[in-house]
XYZ file of C-alpha atoms in Angstrom:
659
model
C 28.728 -18.427 19.095
C 24.820 -17.872 18.822
C 22.768 -15.835 19.627
C 18.807 -14.883 18.731
C 18.201 -11.070 17.977
C 14.841 -9.666 17.052
C 14.014 -8.003 14.165
C 11.142 -6.564 11.716
C 9.781 -7.642 8.480
C 10.479 -4.960 6.763
C 7.776 -5.302 3.863
C 4.965 -2.829 3.314
C 2.004 -5.356 5.403
C -0.319 -4.587 7.244
C 0.973 -7.091 10.308
C 4.580 -5.895 10.378
C 6.079 -9.317 12.142
C 8.739 -9.368 13.939
C 10.628 -11.793 13.714
C 13.419 -13.512 16.661
C 16.339 -14.399 14.321
C 19.249 -17.217 14.993
C 22.811 -15.437 14.167
C 25.760 -18.006 13.855
C 29.461 -16.218 12.919
C 27.083 -13.919 11.218
C 25.242 -15.779 9.189
C 21.563 -15.996 9.914
C 20.609 -20.590 10.295
C 16.908 -18.975 11.592
C 14.146 -17.208 11.409
C 10.825 -17.522 13.604
C 7.678 -15.630 14.817
C 8.472 -13.203 17.845
C 6.428 -15.399 20.808
C 5.633 -12.387 22.852
C 4.527 -10.210 20.403
C 1.043 -8.976 21.206
C -0.495 -9.369 17.455
C 1.715 -11.499 15.594
C 1.981 -14.346 18.490
C 4.889 -16.204 16.980
C 3.270 -16.831 13.452
C 4.465 -15.534 10.280
C 3.243 -15.472 6.587
C 5.158 -16.902 3.714
C 6.575 -13.935 1.993
C 8.223 -13.235 5.777
C 9.755 -17.230 6.100
C 10.929 -16.382 1.960
C 13.886 -13.236 3.515
C 16.049 -15.483 4.557
C 16.069 -17.348 1.215
C 16.826 -13.732 -0.529
C 19.444 -12.356 1.697
C 21.272 -15.919 0.282
C 19.690 -15.752 -2.536
C 23.144 -16.567 -5.769
C 21.646 -13.416 -7.653
C 21.587 -10.937 -5.027
C 23.252 -7.815 -5.739
C 27.071 -7.747 -3.604
C 28.580 -5.276 -5.480
C 28.074 -1.631 -7.186
C 27.684 -2.680 -10.640
C 27.942 0.102 -13.868
C 25.972 0.392 -16.919
C 28.622 -1.237 -20.389
C 26.480 -0.872 -23.045
C 24.649 -3.953 -22.778
C 25.792 -5.540 -19.648
C 27.242 -3.889 -16.064
C 30.779 -4.247 -14.527
C 31.425 -4.047 -11.060
C 32.766 -0.506 -10.325
C 33.494 0.484 -6.726
C 32.205 2.725 -3.934
C 34.899 5.839 -4.075
C 34.426 6.100 -7.602
C 31.032 6.402 -7.808
C 31.016 8.867 -4.682
C 32.498 10.651 -7.684
C 30.981 10.032 -10.939
C 27.384 11.231 -8.406
C 28.985 14.227 -6.989
C 30.260 15.235 -10.536
C 26.516 14.635 -12.297
C 24.788 15.763 -9.604
C 26.728 19.438 -9.346
C 25.975 19.698 -12.912
C 23.029 18.712 -13.602
C 22.576 21.323 -10.261
C 23.741 24.408 -12.027
C 23.247 23.588 -15.541
C 18.849 21.956 -15.535
C 18.326 22.933 -11.739
C 16.789 20.532 -9.010
C 13.505 19.975 -10.692
C 15.520 18.091 -13.082
C 16.411 15.317 -10.367
C 13.344 12.572 -9.949
C 13.548 11.295 -6.617
C 11.276 8.252 -6.630
C 11.698 6.483 -3.014
C 8.560 3.985 -1.532
C 8.015 1.665 0.241
C 10.177 -1.840 -0.815
C 11.675 -1.296 2.752
C 9.085 -0.403 5.776
C 12.063 1.152 8.470
C 12.008 4.823 9.162
C 15.685 5.089 6.902
C 13.922 4.402 3.740
C 13.626 7.948 4.520
C 16.749 9.572 3.886
C 16.513 9.791 -0.152
C 14.158 11.967 0.408
C 15.935 13.665 3.678
C 19.260 13.843 1.403
C 17.376 15.566 -2.140
C 15.736 18.154 0.320
C 18.694 19.434 1.498
C 20.684 19.883 -1.559
C 17.999 21.898 -2.262
C 15.446 19.853 -3.346
C 14.129 17.669 -6.497
C 10.648 16.584 -8.619
C 9.251 13.590 -6.568
C 5.623 11.548 -6.589
C 2.742 12.749 -4.726
C -0.481 10.496 -4.480
C -0.454 6.717 -4.334
C -0.283 3.169 -6.270
C -1.688 1.444 -3.236
C -4.087 3.897 -0.948
C -4.530 7.129 -1.954
C -8.103 7.832 -2.403
C -8.992 5.691 1.283
C -6.510 7.856 3.309
C -7.584 11.452 1.201
C -11.871 10.138 1.686
C -11.196 9.732 5.557
C -9.191 13.020 6.130
C -12.779 15.104 4.828
C -14.622 12.723 7.185
C -12.253 12.562 10.201
C -9.555 14.063 10.115
C -7.296 11.353 9.151
C -7.669 7.698 8.973
C -8.215 6.143 12.243
C -8.677 2.281 13.016
C -9.479 -0.084 15.733
C -6.827 -2.347 17.626
C -6.292 -5.388 16.061
C -7.561 -7.717 19.353
C -11.247 -5.179 19.567
C -12.438 -7.151 16.755
C -13.538 -10.548 19.527
C -15.924 -7.591 20.291
C -17.776 -7.453 17.305
C -21.057 -9.113 16.586
C -21.323 -8.685 13.231
C -18.044 -8.037 10.581
C -18.120 -7.377 7.294
C -15.269 -7.618 5.338
C -15.744 -5.018 2.423
C -13.487 -5.978 -0.601
C -10.454 -7.078 1.923
C -9.735 -11.059 1.433
C -6.732 -11.058 4.713
C -6.344 -14.518 3.833
C -3.678 -13.668 1.321
C -3.576 -10.356 2.997
C -3.667 -10.451 6.845
C -3.252 -13.481 7.736
C -3.133 -12.485 12.055
C -6.643 -10.416 11.150
C -7.752 -13.612 9.586
C -6.334 -15.432 12.685
C -8.417 -13.145 14.693
C -11.682 -13.189 12.716
C -11.998 -17.666 12.800
C -11.574 -16.273 16.416
C -14.335 -14.367 17.016
C -16.628 -16.380 14.025
C -16.181 -19.699 17.008
C -17.922 -17.098 19.551
C -21.324 -16.457 17.298
C -19.682 -13.373 15.705
C -21.482 -13.078 11.888
C -18.733 -12.558 9.228
C -20.064 -11.006 5.777
C -17.866 -10.528 2.872
C -18.779 -8.385 -0.183
C -16.634 -8.739 -3.226
C -16.962 -9.245 -7.132
C -14.346 -12.403 -6.522
C -14.859 -15.037 -4.099
C -11.633 -15.116 -2.308
C -9.919 -17.420 0.174
C -12.111 -15.174 2.736
C -15.063 -15.648 1.572
C -15.191 -18.974 0.525
C -14.186 -19.650 4.525
C -17.073 -17.478 6.419
C -20.482 -17.607 6.259
C -21.908 -14.695 3.522
C -20.453 -14.069 0.545
C -22.422 -10.577 -1.025
C -21.061 -11.169 -4.849
C -21.220 -7.252 -6.285
C -20.644 -4.854 -9.605
C -16.736 -4.081 -9.501
C -17.075 0.294 -8.680
C -20.567 0.092 -7.045
C -19.289 -0.030 -4.096
C -19.961 3.482 -2.919
C -24.535 2.481 -4.028
C -24.275 -0.170 -1.604
C -23.819 1.749 0.950
C -25.701 4.600 0.124
C -28.690 2.234 -0.259
C -28.083 0.931 3.218
C -28.010 4.763 4.717
C -30.953 5.542 3.101
C -32.931 1.981 4.170
C -31.910 2.656 8.187
C -32.772 6.052 7.297
C -36.212 4.902 6.072
C -37.195 2.272 8.847
C -35.878 4.935 12.087
C -32.992 3.113 12.841
C -30.110 6.105 12.527
C -28.862 6.744 15.621
C -30.370 10.348 16.135
C -28.273 10.901 19.239
C -24.961 10.460 17.381
C -25.661 12.037 14.931
C -26.843 15.186 15.979
C -24.206 15.376 18.716
C -21.063 14.288 16.003
C -21.800 14.279 12.604
C -21.733 17.163 9.797
C -24.356 17.191 6.662
C -27.293 14.824 7.702
C -30.153 16.204 6.587
C -28.479 17.023 2.938
C -26.916 13.581 3.401
C -30.374 12.150 3.717
C -31.718 14.112 0.599
C -29.183 13.056 -1.381
C -28.956 9.282 -1.019
C -33.108 8.461 -0.766
C -32.999 8.015 -4.666
C -30.648 4.814 -4.001
C -33.171 2.853 -2.919
C -32.350 -1.169 -3.001
C -34.461 -1.516 -6.024
C -32.335 0.863 -7.995
C -29.758 -0.287 -6.464
C -30.430 -3.517 -7.932
C -29.771 -2.955 -10.631
C -25.985 -0.763 -10.327
C -24.454 -4.025 -8.403
C -26.262 -6.766 -8.975
C -27.052 -7.300 -5.547
C -30.570 -8.510 -4.809
C -33.219 -5.510 -3.598
C -33.918 -8.568 -0.501
C -30.236 -9.036 0.363
C -29.398 -5.127 0.349
C -32.312 -5.070 2.660
C -31.505 -7.796 4.846
C -27.263 -6.402 4.708
C -28.739 -2.984 6.255
C -31.261 -3.910 8.625
C -29.019 -6.589 9.594
C -25.491 -3.798 10.287
C -27.688 -1.281 11.776
C -29.313 -3.080 14.530
C -26.275 -5.518 15.394
C -24.669 -4.080 18.101
C -21.506 -3.608 17.726
C -20.628 -3.740 14.769
C -17.269 -3.471 13.164
C -16.044 -2.872 8.563
C -13.337 -3.961 7.480
C -12.242 -2.408 3.589
C -9.507 -3.312 2.189
C -7.220 -1.640 -0.717
C -9.562 -2.622 -3.691
C -12.372 -0.526 -4.015
C -10.613 2.781 -4.265
C -8.571 1.840 -7.389
C -11.344 3.076 -9.640
C -11.874 6.510 -10.748
C -14.494 6.613 -8.295
C -12.433 5.584 -5.842
C -12.318 7.835 -3.113
C -15.653 8.881 -2.560
C -16.631 5.043 -2.204
C -14.398 4.866 0.763
C -17.104 8.517 1.651
C -20.015 6.566 0.850
C -18.963 3.540 3.530
C -18.197 6.550 6.219
C -21.486 7.944 6.033
C -22.907 4.658 6.641
C -20.720 4.069 9.509
C -21.731 7.551 10.858
C -25.450 7.248 10.574
C -25.298 3.597 12.923
C -23.569 5.236 15.312
C -20.655 2.409 15.687
C -17.466 4.864 15.554
C -15.754 5.051 18.598
C -17.648 2.266 19.903
C -15.494 -1.314 20.956
C -16.167 -3.858 18.405
C -17.177 -1.020 15.771
C -15.452 1.158 13.504
C -14.781 1.514 10.014
C -11.588 0.317 9.514
C -9.328 1.448 6.686
C -6.344 2.380 7.669
C -4.387 3.104 10.885
C -2.744 6.493 11.402
C -1.996 5.688 15.077
C 2.407 5.668 14.791
C 3.748 6.420 12.367
C 3.465 10.293 12.352
C 5.389 10.632 15.162
C 8.684 9.567 13.710
C 9.233 11.456 10.190
C 10.605 14.697 12.157
C 14.231 14.322 10.637
C 12.422 14.365 7.079
C 10.535 17.016 8.099
C 13.122 19.643 9.218
C 14.591 18.854 6.206
C 12.130 19.786 3.770
C 12.845 23.467 5.462
C 15.708 23.350 2.772
C 13.754 22.117 -0.619
C 13.593 25.540 -2.007
C 12.966 24.007 -5.476
C 10.505 21.550 -6.023
C 8.169 19.551 -7.986
C 6.005 17.177 -8.296
C 3.269 14.934 -10.655
C 0.472 12.680 -9.339
C 2.681 8.615 -8.686
C 0.169 7.185 -11.456
C 1.500 9.186 -14.151
C 4.352 8.264 -14.162
C 5.209 7.881 -17.765
C 2.616 10.794 -19.159
C 4.456 12.591 -16.848
C 7.917 11.670 -18.061
C 7.029 12.718 -21.991
C 6.090 15.775 -21.424
C 8.169 17.568 -18.283
C 8.836 21.352 -18.678
C 12.605 20.451 -17.842
C 13.321 17.171 -18.539
C 14.284 14.956 -16.128
C 18.027 14.918 -16.414
C 18.810 11.886 -13.459
C 16.486 9.562 -11.888
C 17.990 7.971 -7.821
C 15.147 5.170 -7.324
C 15.137 3.046 -4.381
C 12.541 0.925 -2.621
C 10.393 0.409 -5.595
C 10.021 -1.227 -8.740
C 8.527 1.477 -10.773
C 9.093 -0.141 -14.294
C 6.690 -3.021 -13.081
C 4.216 -1.675 -9.927
C 3.698 1.635 -12.398
C 0.470 1.584 -14.715
C 0.731 2.184 -18.597
C 4.171 0.276 -18.629
C 4.516 1.131 -21.952
C 4.593 4.499 -21.936
C 6.466 4.180 -18.353
C 8.949 1.985 -19.759
C 9.305 3.492 -22.659
C 10.103 7.162 -21.093
C 12.278 6.155 -18.253
C 14.726 4.621 -20.591
C 15.562 8.151 -22.233
C 17.111 10.009 -18.724
C 20.402 10.856 -19.651
C 22.194 8.706 -15.889
C 19.985 6.781 -13.825
C 20.572 5.477 -10.528
C 18.470 2.059 -8.391
C 19.140 0.833 -4.951
C 17.498 -3.085 -4.595
C 18.644 -6.728 -3.588
C 18.144 -7.710 -7.236
C 18.478 -6.470 -10.937
C 14.897 -5.897 -11.123
C 13.419 -4.901 -14.363
C 13.699 -1.305 -12.929
C 17.750 -1.831 -11.806
C 18.031 -3.506 -15.406
C 17.529 -0.090 -16.896
C 19.590 1.872 -14.604
C 23.257 3.208 -15.287
C 24.319 2.494 -12.287
C 23.060 -0.965 -9.835
C 23.307 -0.283 -5.720
C 23.293 -3.226 -3.299
C 20.295 -2.732 -1.134
C 21.214 -3.930 2.419
C 18.810 -6.584 3.843
C 16.709 -5.812 7.232
C 19.186 -8.559 8.387
C 22.117 -6.505 7.926
C 20.679 -2.550 10.026
C 19.380 -1.346 12.708
C 15.924 0.250 11.941
C 12.710 1.158 13.253
C 9.071 -0.081 12.397
C 5.504 0.707 12.423
C 2.717 0.154 9.582
C -0.535 3.060 9.096
C -3.061 -0.204 7.980
C -3.166 -2.491 10.300
C -1.213 -3.033 13.577
C -1.020 -0.692 16.176
C 2.434 -1.486 17.617
C 6.048 -0.901 16.970
C 8.477 -2.400 16.238
C 11.993 -1.828 16.400
C 14.117 -4.170 14.263
C 17.871 -4.926 15.873
C 20.790 -5.324 13.596
C 21.571 -9.434 12.774
C 24.525 -9.175 11.070
C 27.047 -7.272 9.408
C 26.809 -7.159 5.445
C 29.167 -7.916 3.149
C 32.368 -6.251 2.546
C 30.888 -4.825 -1.184
C 27.069 -3.508 0.497
C 26.773 -0.191 1.550
C 23.459 0.153 3.130
C 21.445 3.094 1.683
C 21.678 5.602 5.244
C 25.331 5.342 5.194
C 25.766 5.748 1.041
C 23.572 8.640 1.100
C 25.970 9.772 4.723
C 28.836 9.225 2.966
C 27.540 10.895 -0.798
C 26.549 13.708 1.510
C 30.445 14.036 3.387
C 32.095 14.431 0.205
C 29.361 16.701 -1.540
C 30.266 19.242 1.378
C 26.038 18.722 2.356
C 26.271 19.850 6.453
C 22.379 20.193 7.146
C 20.719 16.975 7.185
C 21.050 17.630 10.731
C 21.884 14.266 12.001
C 25.942 12.276 11.147
C 24.889 8.543 12.540
C 22.169 5.656 11.851
C 22.199 6.363 15.762
C 21.759 10.188 16.198
C 18.968 9.871 12.839
C 17.288 6.541 14.587
C 16.903 8.633 18.406
C 15.965 11.787 16.294
C 12.992 9.518 14.793
C 12.026 8.293 17.995
C 12.073 11.486 20.448
C 8.536 12.644 19.356
C 6.306 9.158 19.725
C 8.455 8.432 23.203
C 7.372 11.838 24.686
C 3.661 10.898 23.027
C 3.174 8.169 25.562
C 5.043 9.592 28.237
C 8.522 8.156 28.273
C 11.805 10.280 27.548
C 15.393 9.717 26.162
C 16.057 8.027 22.760
C 15.817 4.235 21.679
C 17.417 2.473 23.837
C 15.516 -0.013 25.673
C 12.321 -0.554 22.613
C 13.947 -3.713 21.427
C 12.021 -5.173 24.483
C 9.048 -3.213 24.507
C 6.059 -2.994 22.323
C 5.392 0.277 22.329
C 1.107 1.367 21.069
C -0.694 4.886 21.251
C -2.816 3.687 24.299
C -5.721 6.517 23.527
C -6.140 5.044 19.636
C -6.686 1.415 20.970
C -10.252 2.189 19.901
C -10.752 4.589 16.837
C -12.120 8.128 17.735
C -13.385 6.479 21.552
C -12.955 10.202 22.097
C -14.916 11.204 19.674
C -11.855 14.108 19.150
C -12.454 13.952 15.358
C -9.796 16.099 13.325
C -12.089 17.573 10.877
C -12.032 21.761 10.801
C -16.525 21.376 12.473
C -14.726 18.900 15.213
C -17.575 16.288 14.046
C -17.477 13.671 11.102
C -17.953 15.440 8.459
C -19.998 13.459 5.280
C -20.911 17.250 4.508
C -17.577 18.314 3.330
C -16.360 22.014 3.104
C -12.609 20.986 2.822
C -13.712 18.466 -0.019
C -15.937 21.293 -1.827
C -12.889 24.147 -1.702
C -10.538 20.832 -4.101
C -13.153 20.769 -6.059
C -15.123 17.785 -5.514
C -18.372 17.182 -4.441
C -18.957 18.060 -0.463
C -21.156 14.974 0.355
C -20.066 10.971 -0.508
C -21.532 11.191 -4.193
C -21.036 7.187 -6.394
C -20.357 7.997 -10.146
C -21.257 5.272 -12.306
C -18.665 2.787 -12.837
C -16.524 2.996 -16.256
C -17.017 0.586 -19.160
C -14.662 -0.612 -22.049
C -17.122 -0.480 -24.584
C -16.557 -3.181 -27.633
C -13.013 -3.541 -28.127
C -12.203 -4.074 -25.008
C -14.638 -5.809 -22.979
C -13.580 -6.805 -19.661
C -12.555 -5.283 -16.532
C -9.114 -6.211 -15.621
C -8.591 -6.510 -11.832
C -5.115 -6.728 -10.937
C -5.155 -8.192 -6.822
C -2.133 -8.958 -5.137
C -1.068 -12.557 -4.183
C -0.715 -13.771 -1.243
C 3.170 -15.419 -1.633
C 4.925 -11.893 -3.013
C 4.361 -8.353 -1.762
C 4.295 -6.408 -5.213
C 7.188 -7.232 -7.162
C 9.577 -9.201 -4.755
C 8.157 -12.406 -4.615
C 8.916 -12.313 -8.321
C 12.796 -13.017 -8.587
C 12.453 -16.726 -9.731
C 9.473 -17.112 -11.882
C 9.572 -17.202 -15.130
C 6.185 -19.012 -16.054
C 3.490 -16.722 -17.972
C 1.120 -15.854 -15.529
C -2.436 -17.129 -15.435
C -5.523 -15.204 -15.903
C -8.915 -16.179 -13.742
C -12.525 -15.619 -16.080
C -16.215 -16.896 -15.411
C -17.371 -19.470 -17.958
C -19.543 -17.627 -18.964
C -17.118 -15.146 -20.036
C -14.619 -16.572 -21.472
C -17.579 -18.721 -23.614
C -17.876 -15.105 -25.357
C -14.332 -15.642 -27.146
C -14.246 -19.920 -27.985
C -12.006 -20.483 -25.504
C -11.054 -23.224 -23.273
C -9.903 -23.954 -19.373
C -5.793 -23.999 -19.907
C -5.593 -22.523 -23.494
C -2.520 -20.239 -24.169
C -3.766 -16.824 -25.182
C -3.095 -13.163 -25.593
C -4.143 -10.272 -23.257
C -4.960 -7.215 -25.234
C -4.698 -3.474 -23.595
C -4.699 -0.539 -25.204
C -1.136 -0.519 -25.642
C 0.510 -3.340 -25.172
C -0.064 -7.281 -25.111
C 1.297 -10.055 -22.863
C 0.582 -14.005 -22.853
C -1.574 -16.131 -20.173
C -3.015 -19.366 -19.442
C -6.731 -19.036 -18.768
C -7.955 -20.330 -15.684
C -12.077 -21.679 -16.049
C -12.858 -19.933 -12.542
C -16.935 -19.734 -10.910
C -15.323 -17.276 -8.264
C -14.996 -14.679 -10.199
C -17.432 -12.008 -11.189
C -19.212 -12.003 -15.026
C -16.444 -10.163 -17.857
C -13.932 -9.979 -15.688
C -10.804 -10.828 -16.570
C -8.384 -11.709 -12.562
C -5.046 -11.463 -12.926
C -1.924 -11.233 -10.291
C 0.109 -8.479 -9.644
C 3.650 -8.582 -9.450
C 5.002 -10.290 -12.410
C 8.252 -9.442 -13.721
C 8.625 -9.048 -17.375
C 10.381 -12.026 -18.269
C 7.443 -13.805 -17.393
C 3.955 -10.796 -18.492
C 3.846 -7.478 -16.788
C 0.084 -6.707 -16.062
C 1.155 -3.909 -15.986
C 1.590 -3.390 -19.662
C -2.182 -3.585 -19.659
C -2.924 -1.072 -17.392
C -3.910 2.987 -17.926
C -3.085 5.649 -15.981
C -6.747 6.470 -14.419
C -6.364 9.000 -11.377
C -9.004 7.917 -8.360
C -11.293 10.966 -7.814
C -9.094 12.644 -4.750
C -5.933 11.581 -3.407
C -4.392 11.441 -6.684
C -4.811 7.149 -6.239
C -3.744 4.499 -9.119
C -7.257 3.457 -10.455
C -5.578 0.733 -11.677
C -8.810 -1.464 -11.683
C -11.059 0.879 -14.473
C -8.490 -0.410 -17.230
C -10.177 -2.793 -19.609
C -8.534 -5.615 -21.967
C -9.639 -8.233 -24.808
C -8.578 -11.990 -25.633
C -7.702 -13.034 -28.568
C -5.838 -17.118 -28.987
C -2.827 -17.572 -29.201
């Protein structure tokens, strides 16, 4: 019997596609894009298409496994439950809740991925990370500036006359934004790309401005100064809706185009033209990528751009905005987890970029680790320390689809269910404003118990009766309820599969001018930032430098065909390092050479590719490769951004040696 069901893409992606899935005899036979989805319109990327391959991959984990020496053997779920109940109870009694590491991330983006954290909250607490490996500095910045990070509905870009893509490469990371940009250009919209790398996106559009890494804040301040000096500030908007203009004006006075040319490497005339263009083209929009905040000055880079947008008056207008993230739906979907936090009496946190250092020095030490929806032994900075310290934990449990490097280090490995094998609700806080209700397409293998059902059963075995729900259906109804109430609907999740829910009031970010800051205005002078020990004004700090021993800044961006490490299951080749001709000449190396890329603690092998798209003195490598190929995070440092607890991956430096 053949049927069609609708399933969300589970990946932590800007666009959040939904699929029309054909099922025959409990087997997925075809994945297509949902042709009726208002954003994705039936178009899905390569990563989404590969989900069917992952579902049936011969290497997919299909049985619970337990370590026996250097190998793994099958174990029953009954044995797993008995062992875990005994271990967790003993650790809680003898070492306390904070000796348990609860590590869960966004490798699977549905609401059900919160079940592990809910379980440990109801167990009494744990140790978990705060901050972010990905976007936290920008989220913190826009919270200071606007109260929360909100973006415009995707199709609003068709109302823009000028779009600045600031450190964003949608041709690789957001194909539906890319499609809308192409449409916008055909109707006359101009597109400017600001990036240290001439990316695939930059090669498509009108104007690429090459900028020195970590200097984006200085460029924004120079543009703001130009607007002030040329009386192009929207005075009425600033007077009514902006706090701190006079202080900001005094601060930016020193950021002339000529001074900032020496900082950014951008010609002063180009800076002037860009500032004038942005100020006088109405409406103009800025779309910020998730790269410029991956520096120690990353949060302030975003705050500088926010301030520029505020002075222009392009905030709250159709075709305008400063679009970094879109926290519209997701905040309404977390009721069960928030409620469970009342039971977490004993908690401890550490900064996400500092996992290895935390494990090395934690007191009390971590006695057990539970990992789901993440691969920290590939994605964490400073893998040299992280792998060494994680390996020392007495009892480690990992849920995954494949034997990742993190899973291979575990004592218990549990097979994760696929998105096709469970019902769930999805929302992204990055770009799309739409809710994806995801139907269950097929039954999982008999030997695969989805994580949600696993923790329900473990709770029963351990007498934990305060979860607040006792079934998947009840949990999803609780997640959906607050959102349905927000849009004026009553009831539960029933019927969501045939709707494309969004909060219409959020279509144009801040159109109502109701900013969620303490003052109710855009705060380019933030007393909250001051109270947190930060500069109240957006502030530019000079970039870090590697020095003579490690002269190359290492940029480690997302590849087109994988969401972080998920697409590297079958990848065994040595990664490529991209360097321009002038830079590689300093090392007397050539295109195609095999080299050692050396960081402060470790080295990996790579093949040189000479590429003039790369800025001078940069070594560019795609992240996501597993240890078997050369995980680039063996080279990165565990630096932290100025705000938001963000991993400052791009403030890592390396050198090259002949192989």
